[in-house]
Structures are given as C-alpha cells and as structure tokens.
C-alpha cells in the first residue's frame, strides 16, 4: 500500500473513512519508512528491529539486487535472530500472526518456532494458481499444519478479483482479541493482510464499490476491517490498554498500475526502488487516552521502530548483544518529541541512499535494467527523471545526488554540487554513513540459494487433507534476481 492511498494522506476519493478516523483520533506519521522496498526483507526488519543486511534478508548474487522468499528459496529467518514475539513472551504475551509470514517456509522457519503461539495464514504470497507438478499451490496454515491451498480450498478468482480472504483474516483477529480479553491475557497481534498485493482481491460486498477499481475495492475492505478491529477493542473496553499501529511493508507497486496499482502520492517511483515512493509509508499510531488526538509528526520513523517501541510498552529492554536499528517512538508519540536519526535506504547488499533531516543523498541510482524495462516492467511509469531514474546502476559515491525533500518531495531537482547548501548537507551525511559502515556486520545472506525440492510440496498436515505432492530431487542453484 502506498503513502498516497489513504484519505488522511490526501487521496482524493476519500474512500478510507476508518483509517482517516484512526488518524484523527491518533497520530499521523508523514515521514515513516520501511527498511527495504520489497516485502520479505521489510517484514524481517519489522520483527527483528534490524536492517535486512544485518538479519540476512538480502542476496549477494548480484549487486544491489532486490530479493524475497519465493517457494524455491532455501533460506529464511535465522535462529540467531531474536524476533519481537520471542521477546514479548518474557512479559507474558500471547502472540498471533494472521496473514502473510514470508520469512521462509521450511520447517525451521515456521513462525511458531520464532515466538508466535498461533498462526492463520500463508508462508508465501498468494501467487498462482500453479499446476501442482512444476510448482505447488501455496498452503494456508492454522498453527502447525496446513488447512488447504490457495485457489483450491481458498479461492481467488483471477477474472473478477473476488476472494474472501480479508474477511477470514478479520474474523481471526476479532476472535483472537476476544479470547485474550476474556482470559485477561496481554497479547501481540501481527495482522499481515495482503489484499493490495497483485493479484489484488476483495470480497463480493466490496467488488465494484470504489472509484479506483479493484485496487480501491481492496483498500476499502482493509479500511473497513481496521475500523471493525478498533471498534471491537472499544466495545470490549480494552482500547485504552491497546496500542495499535498501521503501516505498510513497501510502497505501492506501480508495475501493476494503473489497473492494480496504488498511489505513492507526490513521491517518485514505487515498490522495488529506493526512491521515496518505494520506501515512504502511510503510518498511523492509535492509543485512546494516551496519544493526543489529531497529532501529526515529522519524526523520521521506520518499521524497525515498532520492535523497540513494542518492547518499551511491555517494559522490556532491546537485546544488548546485537545492533538494533529501531528506536523507541514513545517519547515522540506521547510527548511530541523529535529524535534526530538518519534513514538508510538499502537495496540488497548496497546502501543506496541516506536521509538526514530534510536532505536525502543518493549514492547509487537504479530503477530497473533496460532489459527488464524493454519487457514492459516499469517501477516508475510516467515518472522518468533524467539522471535520476536510471536503467543502469549509476554510482554517485563521490558526488552524491542530493535532494531537499521539503522543497522537492518528488526528487526531481538535484541540488547544485557547487552550492554551499550541498556541501554542508553532504558533509553531515558523509559522517553518518562512515559511522554506520564502521559498525556494520552483515548477516549471512539467506536469499542466495534456490531449490525446487524445498517448495511447498508436502507441508505438515497435508496427509490428513490428501494434499501431499511429490517433490523433485534436490538441485540447489544460485537464485536469479533481475531487479
């Protein structure tokens, strides 16, 4: 979902009344970022509080390549990483994930092995349908075992876009919250719905209701669901004891625009890129009785901050034996403070850009290759900026491209190299980059090796359903990442 997809962020059709109300009752973050312009690494960052280059969710198979966890990936979240739910257990929390996990699908990467107590959802994205011979359909799990597969037991109509998944995920959330409230049990719910990820889907009652087409239908259903979750917390009388945060894992995917693409507002490009449209996210914090209503913050925030902030809410300290990139946002949210910190924009193993204050320096630019672009794959449709949205990897290490995001949020007008403003800002950012690189210990890359034998052929529980499939012989290969 993109920064520009919500009415509170200026979307003209104003079709997100519940999220807009959530913003009016809480705090809107205008400068909030993901840790990567792609789904799996950003989710790994959210749950570990660490950049993907530290937690292993990157590839070294090609320079600055985006990589995620498709079915044939061998890697996943390492045991050495400490996830937020593992730490919250120490404070007595019950933890549930609903929806997309995407941190590895082999048994050792199962979310219930990494701190979650319950799971209803999928290890991968809802791609397909597959033929179950070359490639199996993606399973959905309830806790340890699969309960069916996408397109077989959980329908997604690729012609109409109809699917009931968001309603299933909503009911799971309401039931979990009710159960925890009844047992007076503190809980952490990670509600990771994916209806706005292509192939976009919505349930029957939302189809055709948006001015924005099927993508807008999906956004409207997510908005409605968030409204129902917040109302449920209020009706149960626990809203003042429950901190809720809404954000996205990367910018809207413009490759599927205009029919299934979202809006990144005034920002350049979209998902897959380290321009603002790929990494700046809608973000809303809500906690009645604690967060003053109608707050708007210009704090530079990150999904990794949800790790540190959640631990702080639970009265826990972040682990001291590793570098944590997230900061505790409670002083920002509760007292309106601003904390000085940079934002690092990574793509794979390369630091592409850095933001400090209102300045953003690009050390590398690359949208996608000419070869991919010639096939119609475009992450910046209608937004070509000469010398900025490059189709070859362009290095600017010695003379970074510098933008003032206050005057130029669309990254269209690089500052003059000769100006005093440029020299002062780059000097400041250069010091931050040096400090960052001096302390950087990259994790073992998890997204380098692919093998068809590790796909979702026979997940736990497949025997009961008669849905076990025969896996091919193991044949590990280097994964190919074109973007």
Tab-separated table of C-alpha atoms in Angstrom, residues 265-438:
chain	number	residue	atom	x	y	z
A	265	UNK	CA	1.278	10.443	-3.503
A	266	UNK	CA	3.815	13.075	-4.610
A	267	UNK	CA	6.752	10.687	-4.340
A	268	UNK	CA	8.959	9.250	-7.060
A	269	UNK	CA	8.518	5.666	-8.333
A	270	UNK	CA	7.239	2.768	-6.235
A	271	UNK	CA	7.903	-0.667	-4.782
A	272	UNK	CA	11.291	-2.186	-5.723
A	273	UNK	CA	13.037	1.233	-5.735
A	274	UNK	CA	14.817	3.255	-3.059
A	275	UNK	CA	13.176	6.465	-4.217
A	276	UNK	CA	10.615	7.897	-1.788
A	277	UNK	CA	7.690	6.135	-3.484
A	278	UNK	CA	9.265	2.747	-2.779
A	279	UNK	CA	10.023	3.248	0.890
A	280	UNK	CA	7.958	6.040	2.473
A	281	UNK	CA	4.810	4.519	4.003
A	282	UNK	CA	1.467	5.569	5.407
A	283	UNK	CA	1.692	5.265	9.193
A	284	UNK	CA	-0.819	5.868	11.999
A	285	UNK	CA	-0.459	5.321	15.762
A	286	UNK	CA	-3.659	4.935	17.835
A	287	UNK	CA	-3.999	4.579	21.595
A	288	UNK	CA	-7.064	6.334	23.064
A	289	UNK	CA	-6.448	8.088	26.356
A	290	UNK	CA	-2.699	8.187	25.745
A	291	UNK	CA	-1.999	9.600	22.275
A	292	UNK	CA	-3.435	13.110	21.898
A	293	UNK	CA	-5.984	13.162	19.062
A	294	UNK	CA	-5.121	14.815	15.772
A	295	UNK	CA	-1.357	14.600	16.178
A	296	UNK	CA	0.906	14.925	13.153
A	297	UNK	CA	4.597	14.042	13.462
A	298	UNK	CA	7.539	14.767	11.187
A	299	UNK	CA	9.695	12.294	13.096
A	300	UNK	CA	11.788	10.158	10.750
A	301	UNK	CA	10.333	6.758	11.619
A	302	UNK	CA	10.880	3.193	10.471
A	303	UNK	CA	9.080	-0.150	10.676
A	304	UNK	CA	12.084	-1.247	12.761
A	305	UNK	CA	10.975	1.236	15.441
A	306	UNK	CA	7.879	-0.903	16.058
A	307	UNK	CA	10.241	-3.528	17.510
A	308	UNK	CA	11.816	-1.161	20.057
A	309	UNK	CA	8.567	0.696	20.782
A	310	UNK	CA	6.658	-2.539	21.459
A	311	UNK	CA	9.353	-3.772	23.827
A	312	UNK	CA	9.223	-0.427	25.650
A	313	UNK	CA	5.425	-0.708	26.002
A	314	UNK	CA	5.883	-4.177	27.510
A	315	UNK	CA	8.509	-2.911	29.967
A	316	UNK	CA	11.335	-4.768	28.216
A	317	UNK	CA	14.772	-3.685	27.012
A	318	UNK	CA	16.001	-4.454	23.471
A	319	UNK	CA	18.722	-7.130	23.276
A	320	UNK	CA	22.129	-5.647	24.085
A	321	UNK	CA	24.223	-8.268	22.272
A	322	UNK	CA	23.460	-7.013	18.744
A	323	UNK	CA	22.945	-3.809	16.801
A	324	UNK	CA	19.288	-2.724	16.890
A	325	UNK	CA	18.334	-0.175	14.238
A	326	UNK	CA	14.864	0.649	15.580
A	327	UNK	CA	14.319	3.399	18.149
A	328	UNK	CA	11.642	3.763	20.843
A	329	UNK	CA	8.991	6.117	19.440
A	330	UNK	CA	7.059	6.537	22.712
A	331	UNK	CA	8.610	9.966	23.504
A	332	UNK	CA	7.564	11.063	20.004
A	333	UNK	CA	4.052	9.625	20.258
A	334	UNK	CA	3.246	10.613	23.840
A	335	UNK	CA	5.229	13.831	24.283
A	336	UNK	CA	5.613	15.160	20.751
A	337	UNK	CA	9.403	14.987	20.833
A	338	UNK	CA	11.637	14.727	17.761
A	339	UNK	CA	14.605	12.339	17.825
A	340	UNK	CA	17.495	13.043	15.463
A	341	UNK	CA	18.300	9.934	13.441
A	342	UNK	CA	19.130	9.034	9.831
A	343	UNK	CA	17.215	6.725	7.493
A	344	UNK	CA	19.254	4.202	5.485
A	345	UNK	CA	17.852	3.070	2.139
A	346	UNK	CA	19.238	-0.359	1.244
A	347	UNK	CA	18.686	-2.406	-1.859
A	348	UNK	CA	20.173	-5.862	-1.387
A	349	UNK	CA	23.747	-5.525	-0.186
A	350	UNK	CA	24.156	-1.861	-1.182
A	351	UNK	CA	23.470	1.328	0.741
A	352	UNK	CA	21.660	3.251	-1.996
A	353	UNK	CA	20.726	6.442	-0.167
A	354	UNK	CA	20.630	8.162	3.223
A	355	UNK	CA	18.227	10.721	4.643
A	356	UNK	CA	19.211	13.131	7.422
A	357	UNK	CA	16.725	15.857	8.328
A	358	UNK	CA	15.190	17.102	5.093
A	359	UNK	CA	18.156	16.095	2.937
A	360	UNK	CA	18.467	12.829	1.043
A	361	UNK	CA	21.706	11.774	-0.640
A	362	UNK	CA	21.688	9.063	-3.321
A	363	UNK	CA	24.935	7.083	-3.553
A	364	UNK	CA	23.509	4.781	-6.214
A	365	UNK	CA	20.522	5.130	-8.516
A	366	UNK	CA	18.775	2.316	-10.362
A	367	UNK	CA	15.129	1.698	-11.101
A	368	UNK	CA	15.466	-1.437	-13.242
A	369	UNK	CA	17.532	-2.719	-16.162
A	370	UNK	CA	16.938	-1.791	-19.793
A	371	UNK	CA	16.360	-5.481	-20.468
A	372	UNK	CA	13.525	-5.655	-17.914
A	373	UNK	CA	12.215	-2.261	-18.950
A	374	UNK	CA	12.009	-3.370	-22.579
A	375	UNK	CA	9.692	-6.203	-21.443
A	376	UNK	CA	7.268	-3.642	-20.033
A	377	UNK	CA	8.448	-3.870	-16.417
A	378	UNK	CA	8.455	-0.301	-15.136
A	379	UNK	CA	8.681	0.716	-11.486
A	380	UNK	CA	8.384	4.423	-12.337
A	381	UNK	CA	5.666	4.634	-15.026
A	382	UNK	CA	5.168	8.195	-16.266
A	383	UNK	CA	7.872	9.472	-13.914
A	384	UNK	CA	11.152	9.426	-15.816
A	385	UNK	CA	13.595	11.976	-14.331
A	386	UNK	CA	16.776	12.381	-16.384
A	387	UNK	CA	19.876	11.271	-14.490
A	388	UNK	CA	17.786	10.095	-11.518
A	389	UNK	CA	15.533	7.182	-12.581
A	390	UNK	CA	18.362	5.275	-14.255
A	391	UNK	CA	18.123	1.909	-16.048
A	392	UNK	CA	21.754	1.075	-15.369
A	393	UNK	CA	23.279	1.076	-11.894
A	394	UNK	CA	24.783	4.532	-11.554
A	395	UNK	CA	27.296	5.241	-8.813
A	396	UNK	CA	27.336	8.647	-7.123
A	397	UNK	CA	29.630	7.757	-4.236
A	398	UNK	CA	31.990	10.692	-4.725
A	399	UNK	CA	29.357	13.256	-5.649
A	400	UNK	CA	26.020	12.077	-4.221
A	401	UNK	CA	22.798	13.261	-5.830
A	402	UNK	CA	21.261	15.463	-3.127
A	403	UNK	CA	17.608	16.430	-2.734
A	404	UNK	CA	15.830	18.669	-0.251
A	405	UNK	CA	12.687	16.665	0.450
A	406	UNK	CA	10.857	19.635	1.948
A	407	UNK	CA	11.079	21.698	-1.226
A	408	UNK	CA	11.228	18.736	-3.596
A	409	UNK	CA	9.442	15.648	-2.223
A	410	UNK	CA	9.319	14.143	-5.733
A	411	UNK	CA	13.150	14.002	-6.036
A	412	UNK	CA	13.127	15.827	-9.376
A	413	UNK	CA	15.615	18.640	-8.779
A	414	UNK	CA	19.079	17.645	-7.502
A	415	UNK	CA	20.902	20.419	-5.673
A	416	UNK	CA	23.855	22.027	-7.393
A	417	UNK	CA	27.146	20.350	-6.483
A	418	UNK	CA	28.760	23.795	-6.204
A	419	UNK	CA	26.299	25.249	-3.687
A	420	UNK	CA	27.208	25.779	-0.053
A	421	UNK	CA	23.922	24.071	0.918
A	422	UNK	CA	25.017	20.944	-0.958
A	423	UNK	CA	28.474	20.882	0.618
A	424	UNK	CA	27.219	21.307	4.188
A	425	UNK	CA	24.491	18.693	3.866
A	426	UNK	CA	26.747	16.124	2.187
A	427	UNK	CA	29.449	16.645	4.811
A	428	UNK	CA	26.927	15.876	7.549
A	429	UNK	CA	25.551	12.790	5.764
A	430	UNK	CA	29.059	11.513	4.925
A	431	UNK	CA	29.851	11.409	8.654
A	432	UNK	CA	26.670	9.417	9.351
A	433	UNK	CA	27.473	6.952	6.568
A	434	UNK	CA	31.007	6.416	7.840
A	435	UNK	CA	29.739	5.803	11.362
A	436	UNK	CA	27.157	3.336	10.018
A	437	UNK	CA	29.637	1.410	7.883
A	438	UNK	CA	32.187	1.219	10.715
